[in-house]
CSV table of C-alpha atoms in Angstrom, one decimal:
chain,number,residue,atom,x,y,z
A,1,UNK,CA,-0.3,3.1,-41.4
A,2,UNK,CA,2.6,1.5,-40.1
A,3,UNK,CA,3.1,3.7,-37.3
A,4,UNK,CA,0.8,7.0,-35.7
A,5,UNK,CA,-0.3,9.2,-33.4
A,6,UNK,CA,-3.5,9.7,-31.4
A,7,UNK,CA,-4.7,12.5,-29.5
A,8,UNK,CA,-6.6,11.5,-26.1
A,9,UNK,CA,-9.4,13.3,-24.9
A,10,UNK,CA,-6.8,15.3,-22.6
A,11,UNK,CA,-5.1,16.4,-25.8
A,12,UNK,CA,-2.1,13.8,-24.8
A,13,UNK,CA,-0.6,12.9,-28.1
A,14,UNK,CA,0.5,8.8,-28.2
A,15,UNK,CA,2.6,7.2,-30.3
A,16,UNK,CA,2.1,3.9,-31.8
A,17,UNK,CA,3.3,1.1,-34.3
A,18,UNK,CA,0.2,-0.7,-36.3
A,19,UNK,CA,2.0,-3.4,-38.5
A,20,UNK,CA,0.3,-6.3,-40.5
A,21,UNK,CA,-3.1,-6.9,-41.9
A,22,UNK,CA,-6.1,-5.1,-40.9
A,23,UNK,CA,-8.5,-7.9,-41.0
A,24,UNK,CA,-5.9,-10.1,-39.3
A,25,UNK,CA,-6.3,-10.9,-35.3
A,26,UNK,CA,-4.7,-7.6,-33.5
A,27,UNK,CA,-2.1,-8.5,-30.5
A,28,UNK,CA,-1.6,-5.4,-28.8
A,29,UNK,CA,2.1,-5.2,-26.9
A,30,UNK,CA,2.3,-2.8,-23.7
A,31,UNK,CA,6.0,-2.1,-22.4
A,32,UNK,CA,7.2,-2.0,-18.7
A,33,UNK,CA,8.4,1.0,-17.2
A,34,UNK,CA,10.6,3.4,-18.1
A,35,UNK,CA,10.8,2.0,-21.3
A,36,UNK,CA,8.8,1.8,-24.9
A,37,UNK,CA,6.9,0.4,-27.6
A,38,UNK,CA,10.4,-0.7,-29.1
A,39,UNK,CA,10.8,-3.1,-26.4
A,40,UNK,CA,8.5,-5.7,-27.6
A,41,UNK,CA,10.7,-5.7,-31.1
A,42,UNK,CA,11.7,-8.9,-31.4
A,43,UNK,CA,7.6,-10.3,-30.5
A,44,UNK,CA,6.2,-7.8,-32.8
A,45,UNK,CA,8.2,-9.1,-35.5
A,46,UNK,CA,7.7,-12.7,-34.6
A,47,UNK,CA,3.9,-12.2,-34.4
A,48,UNK,CA,3.7,-10.2,-37.2
A,49,UNK,CA,5.6,-13.6,-39.0
A,50,UNK,CA,2.9,-15.5,-37.6
A,51,UNK,CA,0.1,-13.6,-39.6
A,52,UNK,CA,-1.1,-11.4,-36.7
A,53,UNK,CA,-1.9,-7.7,-36.6
A,54,UNK,CA,0.8,-6.0,-34.2
A,55,UNK,CA,0.2,-3.1,-32.3
A,56,UNK,CA,2.5,-1.2,-29.6
A,57,UNK,CA,2.3,2.2,-28.2
A,58,UNK,CA,4.5,4.3,-26.2
A,59,UNK,CA,2.7,4.8,-23.0
A,60,UNK,CA,2.3,8.4,-22.1
A,61,UNK,CA,5.3,10.3,-21.0
A,62,UNK,CA,7.3,7.4,-22.3
A,63,UNK,CA,9.2,7.1,-25.8
A,64,UNK,CA,7.7,9.4,-28.6
A,65,UNK,CA,4.3,9.9,-26.7
A,66,UNK,CA,4.0,13.5,-24.6
A,67,UNK,CA,6.1,14.1,-22.3
A,68,UNK,CA,3.2,14.6,-19.4
A,69,UNK,CA,3.5,15.9,-16.2
A,70,UNK,CA,-0.2,15.1,-15.3
A,71,UNK,CA,-2.3,11.6,-15.7
A,72,UNK,CA,0.4,9.7,-14.9
A,73,UNK,CA,-1.3,6.5,-13.2
A,74,UNK,CA,-3.1,3.4,-14.2
A,75,UNK,CA,-6.9,4.9,-14.9
A,76,UNK,CA,-5.4,7.5,-17.7
A,77,UNK,CA,-3.0,4.8,-18.4
A,78,UNK,CA,-5.4,2.6,-19.4
A,79,UNK,CA,-8.0,5.1,-20.8
A,80,UNK,CA,-5.5,6.1,-23.3
A,81,UNK,CA,-5.7,2.2,-24.5
A,82,UNK,CA,-9.3,2.6,-24.6
A,83,UNK,CA,-9.0,5.5,-26.8
A,84,UNK,CA,-6.4,3.5,-28.9
A,85,UNK,CA,-8.8,0.5,-29.2
A,86,UNK,CA,-11.6,2.6,-30.5
A,87,UNK,CA,-9.5,5.1,-33.0
A,88,UNK,CA,-7.9,1.0,-34.6
A,89,UNK,CA,-11.2,-0.3,-34.4
A,90,UNK,CA,-9.7,-3.5,-32.6
A,91,UNK,CA,-12.1,-6.5,-32.2
A,92,UNK,CA,-11.1,-9.6,-29.9
A,93,UNK,CA,-7.6,-8.6,-29.8
A,94,UNK,CA,-5.1,-10.5,-27.3
A,95,UNK,CA,-3.6,-7.9,-25.2
A,96,UNK,CA,0.4,-9.1,-23.8
A,97,UNK,CA,1.7,-6.8,-20.6
A,98,UNK,CA,5.1,-6.7,-19.2
A,99,UNK,CA,5.3,-5.6,-15.9
A,100,UNK,CA,3.6,-2.2,-15.3
A,101,UNK,CA,2.3,-2.7,-18.8
A,102,UNK,CA,1.1,-6.3,-17.1
A,103,UNK,CA,-0.8,-3.5,-14.5
A,104,UNK,CA,-2.4,-1.3,-17.8
A,105,UNK,CA,-3.3,-4.7,-19.3
A,106,UNK,CA,-5.1,-5.3,-16.1
A,107,UNK,CA,-7.1,-2.6,-15.3
A,108,UNK,CA,-7.7,-1.8,-19.6
A,109,UNK,CA,-9.1,-5.8,-19.7
A,110,UNK,CA,-11.4,-5.3,-16.6
A,111,UNK,CA,-13.5,-2.6,-18.0
A,112,UNK,CA,-12.7,-3.0,-22.0
A,113,UNK,CA,-16.0,-2.6,-24.1
A,114,UNK,CA,-17.5,-5.5,-24.8
A,115,UNK,CA,-15.9,-7.2,-27.8
A,116,UNK,CA,-12.7,-5.4,-27.9
A,117,UNK,CA,-10.7,-8.1,-25.9
A,118,UNK,CA,-10.1,-11.8,-26.4
A,119,UNK,CA,-7.5,-12.8,-24.4
A,120,UNK,CA,-4.7,-11.5,-22.1
A,121,UNK,CA,-1.3,-12.3,-20.8
A,122,UNK,CA,0.4,-10.9,-17.9
A,123,UNK,CA,3.8,-11.1,-17.6
A,124,UNK,CA,6.4,-10.4,-14.9
A,125,UNK,CA,3.4,-8.4,-14.1
A,126,UNK,CA,2.6,-6.1,-11.2
A,127,UNK,CA,-0.8,-7.3,-9.8
A,128,UNK,CA,-2.0,-7.6,-7.6
A,129,UNK,CA,0.0,-5.3,-5.8
A,130,UNK,CA,3.5,-4.4,-5.2
A,131,UNK,CA,3.9,-2.3,-2.0
A,132,UNK,CA,3.6,-3.8,1.4
A,133,UNK,CA,0.5,-2.7,3.1
A,134,UNK,CA,-1.3,-4.2,6.0
A,135,UNK,CA,-3.9,-5.9,3.4
A,136,UNK,CA,-0.9,-7.2,1.5
A,137,UNK,CA,2.1,-7.6,4.0
A,138,UNK,CA,4.9,-10.0,1.7
A,139,UNK,CA,4.7,-6.7,-0.2
A,140,UNK,CA,7.7,-4.5,-0.7
A,141,UNK,CA,8.5,-1.9,1.6
A,142,UNK,CA,7.8,1.7,0.4
A,143,UNK,CA,11.5,2.4,1.2
A,144,UNK,CA,12.4,0.5,-2.5
A,145,UNK,CA,10.3,2.3,-4.2
A,146,UNK,CA,11.7,5.8,-2.5
A,147,UNK,CA,15.1,4.6,-3.4
A,148,UNK,CA,14.2,4.4,-7.1
A,149,UNK,CA,13.1,7.8,-6.8
A,150,UNK,CA,15.9,9.2,-5.1
A,151,UNK,CA,18.1,7.1,-7.9
A,152,UNK,CA,16.3,8.5,-10.7
A,153,UNK,CA,16.3,12.1,-9.1
A,154,UNK,CA,19.8,12.0,-8.8
A,155,UNK,CA,21.2,10.6,-12.1
A,156,UNK,CA,18.4,9.3,-14.0
A,157,UNK,CA,21.1,8.3,-16.8
A,158,UNK,CA,23.1,6.4,-14.4
A,159,UNK,CA,20.3,4.7,-12.7
A,160,UNK,CA,18.9,3.3,-16.5
A,161,UNK,CA,22.1,1.6,-17.0
A,162,UNK,CA,22.7,0.3,-13.1
A,163,UNK,CA,18.9,-1.4,-14.1
A,164,UNK,CA,19.5,-3.3,-17.0
A,165,UNK,CA,23.2,-4.3,-15.8
A,166,UNK,CA,21.8,-5.9,-13.1
A,167,UNK,CA,18.9,-7.5,-11.8
A,168,UNK,CA,16.3,-6.3,-14.8
A,169,UNK,CA,17.9,-9.3,-17.2
A,170,UNK,CA,19.3,-11.1,-14.2
A,171,UNK,CA,23.1,-9.8,-15.5
A,172,UNK,CA,24.0,-10.0,-11.9
A,173,UNK,CA,23.9,-13.8,-11.2
A,174,UNK,CA,26.9,-15.6,-11.2
A,175,UNK,CA,27.9,-16.7,-14.3
A,176,UNK,CA,25.2,-14.9,-16.1
A,177,UNK,CA,25.9,-13.8,-20.2
A,178,UNK,CA,25.5,-10.3,-20.1
A,179,UNK,CA,24.1,-9.0,-23.0
A,180,UNK,CA,25.5,-5.5,-23.7
A,181,UNK,CA,22.7,-4.6,-26.7
A,182,UNK,CA,19.9,-5.0,-24.4
A,183,UNK,CA,21.6,-3.0,-21.6
A,184,UNK,CA,22.1,-0.5,-24.4
A,185,UNK,CA,18.7,-0.2,-25.7
A,186,UNK,CA,16.9,-0.1,-22.1
A,187,UNK,CA,19.3,2.7,-21.9
A,188,UNK,CA,18.3,4.4,-25.0
A,189,UNK,CA,14.6,3.9,-24.2
A,190,UNK,CA,14.4,5.3,-21.1
A,191,UNK,CA,16.1,8.3,-22.1
A,192,UNK,CA,14.0,9.4,-24.5
A,193,UNK,CA,10.9,9.1,-21.9
A,194,UNK,CA,10.0,11.9,-19.7
A,195,UNK,CA,11.6,12.4,-16.1
A,196,UNK,CA,8.4,13.6,-14.4
A,197,UNK,CA,6.0,11.0,-16.4
A,198,UNK,CA,8.8,8.2,-15.3
A,199,UNK,CA,9.2,9.3,-11.5
A,200,UNK,CA,5.0,9.2,-11.2
A,201,UNK,CA,4.8,5.8,-13.0
A,202,UNK,CA,6.9,4.7,-9.7
A,203,UNK,CA,3.7,5.1,-7.5
A,204,UNK,CA,1.5,3.9,-10.3
A,205,UNK,CA,3.4,0.7,-10.6
A,206,UNK,CA,4.1,-0.3,-7.0
A,207,UNK,CA,1.2,1.6,-5.0
A,208,UNK,CA,-1.9,0.4,-7.7
A,209,UNK,CA,-4.2,-2.1,-6.3
A,210,UNK,CA,-5.0,-4.3,-9.3
A,211,UNK,CA,-7.3,-7.1,-7.0
A,212,UNK,CA,-10.8,-5.5,-8.1
A,213,UNK,CA,-9.2,-5.6,-11.6
A,214,UNK,CA,-8.4,-9.0,-11.5
A,215,UNK,CA,-11.2,-10.2,-10.2
A,216,UNK,CA,-13.4,-8.6,-12.8
A,217,UNK,CA,-11.6,-10.0,-15.6
A,218,UNK,CA,-13.5,-12.9,-17.5
A,219,UNK,CA,-11.7,-13.6,-20.3
A,220,UNK,CA,-8.8,-16.3,-20.6
A,221,UNK,CA,-5.4,-14.9,-19.3
A,222,UNK,CA,-2.3,-16.6,-19.5
A,223,UNK,CA,0.5,-15.1,-16.6
A,224,UNK,CA,3.9,-16.1,-17.4
A,225,UNK,CA,7.0,-15.0,-14.8
A,226,UNK,CA,10.1,-16.2,-14.1
A,227,UNK,CA,11.2,-18.0,-11.2
A,228,UNK,CA,14.4,-15.8,-10.8
A,229,UNK,CA,12.4,-12.1,-11.4
A,230,UNK,CA,14.1,-9.5,-8.9
A,231,UNK,CA,12.0,-6.8,-10.2
A,232,UNK,CA,8.5,-8.2,-9.6
A,233,UNK,CA,8.9,-11.1,-7.1
A,234,UNK,CA,6.7,-13.9,-8.1
A,235,UNK,CA,5.5,-14.9,-4.9
A,236,UNK,CA,3.9,-11.8,-4.3
A,237,UNK,CA,2.4,-11.4,-7.7
A,238,UNK,CA,2.1,-14.2,-10.3
A,239,UNK,CA,0.9,-16.6,-7.5
A,240,UNK,CA,-1.0,-14.4,-6.1
A,241,UNK,CA,-2.8,-12.8,-9.4
A,242,UNK,CA,-3.6,-16.4,-10.8
A,243,UNK,CA,-6.0,-17.4,-7.6
A,244,UNK,CA,-7.7,-14.1,-8.3
A,245,UNK,CA,-8.4,-14.6,-12.1
A,246,UNK,CA,-11.9,-16.7,-13.0
A,247,UNK,CA,-10.0,-18.4,-16.1
A,248,UNK,CA,-6.3,-17.7,-15.1
A,249,UNK,CA,-3.5,-20.1,-16.5
A,250,UNK,CA,0.2,-19.9,-14.8
A,251,UNK,CA,3.2,-20.8,-16.7
A,252,UNK,CA,6.4,-20.3,-15.0
A,253,UNK,CA,10.1,-20.4,-15.8
A,254,UNK,CA,12.9,-21.4,-13.6
A,255,UNK,CA,16.1,-19.4,-13.6
A,256,UNK,CA,14.4,-16.8,-15.7
A,257,UNK,CA,14.5,-12.9,-14.7
A,258,UNK,CA,12.3,-10.2,-15.3
A,259,UNK,CA,13.1,-8.9,-19.0
A,260,UNK,CA,12.7,-13.1,-19.7
A,261,UNK,CA,11.2,-12.0,-23.4
A,262,UNK,CA,14.3,-10.2,-24.1
A,263,UNK,CA,16.7,-12.5,-22.8
A,264,UNK,CA,15.0,-15.8,-23.7
A,265,UNK,CA,12.6,-15.3,-26.6
A,266,UNK,CA,13.3,-19.0,-27.9
A,267,UNK,CA,11.4,-20.1,-24.9
A,268,UNK,CA,8.5,-17.5,-24.5
A,269,UNK,CA,7.7,-16.9,-27.8
A,270,UNK,CA,6.1,-20.5,-28.6
A,271,UNK,CA,4.3,-20.4,-25.4
A,272,UNK,CA,2.9,-16.9,-26.0
A,273,UNK,CA,1.4,-18.4,-29.7
A,274,UNK,CA,0.2,-21.5,-28.2
A,275,UNK,CA,-1.7,-19.4,-25.8
A,276,UNK,CA,-2.8,-17.1,-28.9
A,277,UNK,CA,-3.8,-19.8,-31.0
A,278,UNK,CA,-5.4,-22.2,-28.3
């Protein structure tokens, strides 16, 4: 099958794509909030052309998966991935997660069944924790994420234009080349999901502490981050995550934004491929 649906233990239907030779090494892509598997179109085609099996799913509550009003938390997201890996019999997979998807990868890989995971990539990822707490004084204050929730509840459609038109892709920077198609596609993906799940996911990506997950990961991990990331500031994410990983490598990109794999695939894809083949 080129795409399909799995039904999780709690009855949630999860949409997935599965392309390429089933005996090839799997590369599994995990999307950011509030998007879907379609955010990885470029990378899916790229890795498919390089001979890999490529898989991406719509997180519960997002895209074509069920619009759940429960289970919108990182532990359940990771459990859904574990069920997908078992159904598709994924072995020695490379898991690549962007933003919220990076948190999902960290939680899943830390607890994955033996032999399921070979490597992981955290790109513009939310770990170790975004929220400012006594243990993380450099984090973002709760008011930032309360603002996300307020804007979402007040007018999701407008909010989902403002985010990609501004900080997500760095289109708010002086002299930035605005790509209208990316803005439209972000809006399309976001509006396809369920508002309740997306609302709940704000707490999941901002308040979850992945410190122990990162410490528990034993496979090689590539941490990739744009130095001009306005959504997940690099100082409180990538620089800290790589120090917690047993086998972590950090690669940063001067001037690149949060959604750098979409704005600059010519820079990101070769680095992903080199890590996959290393």
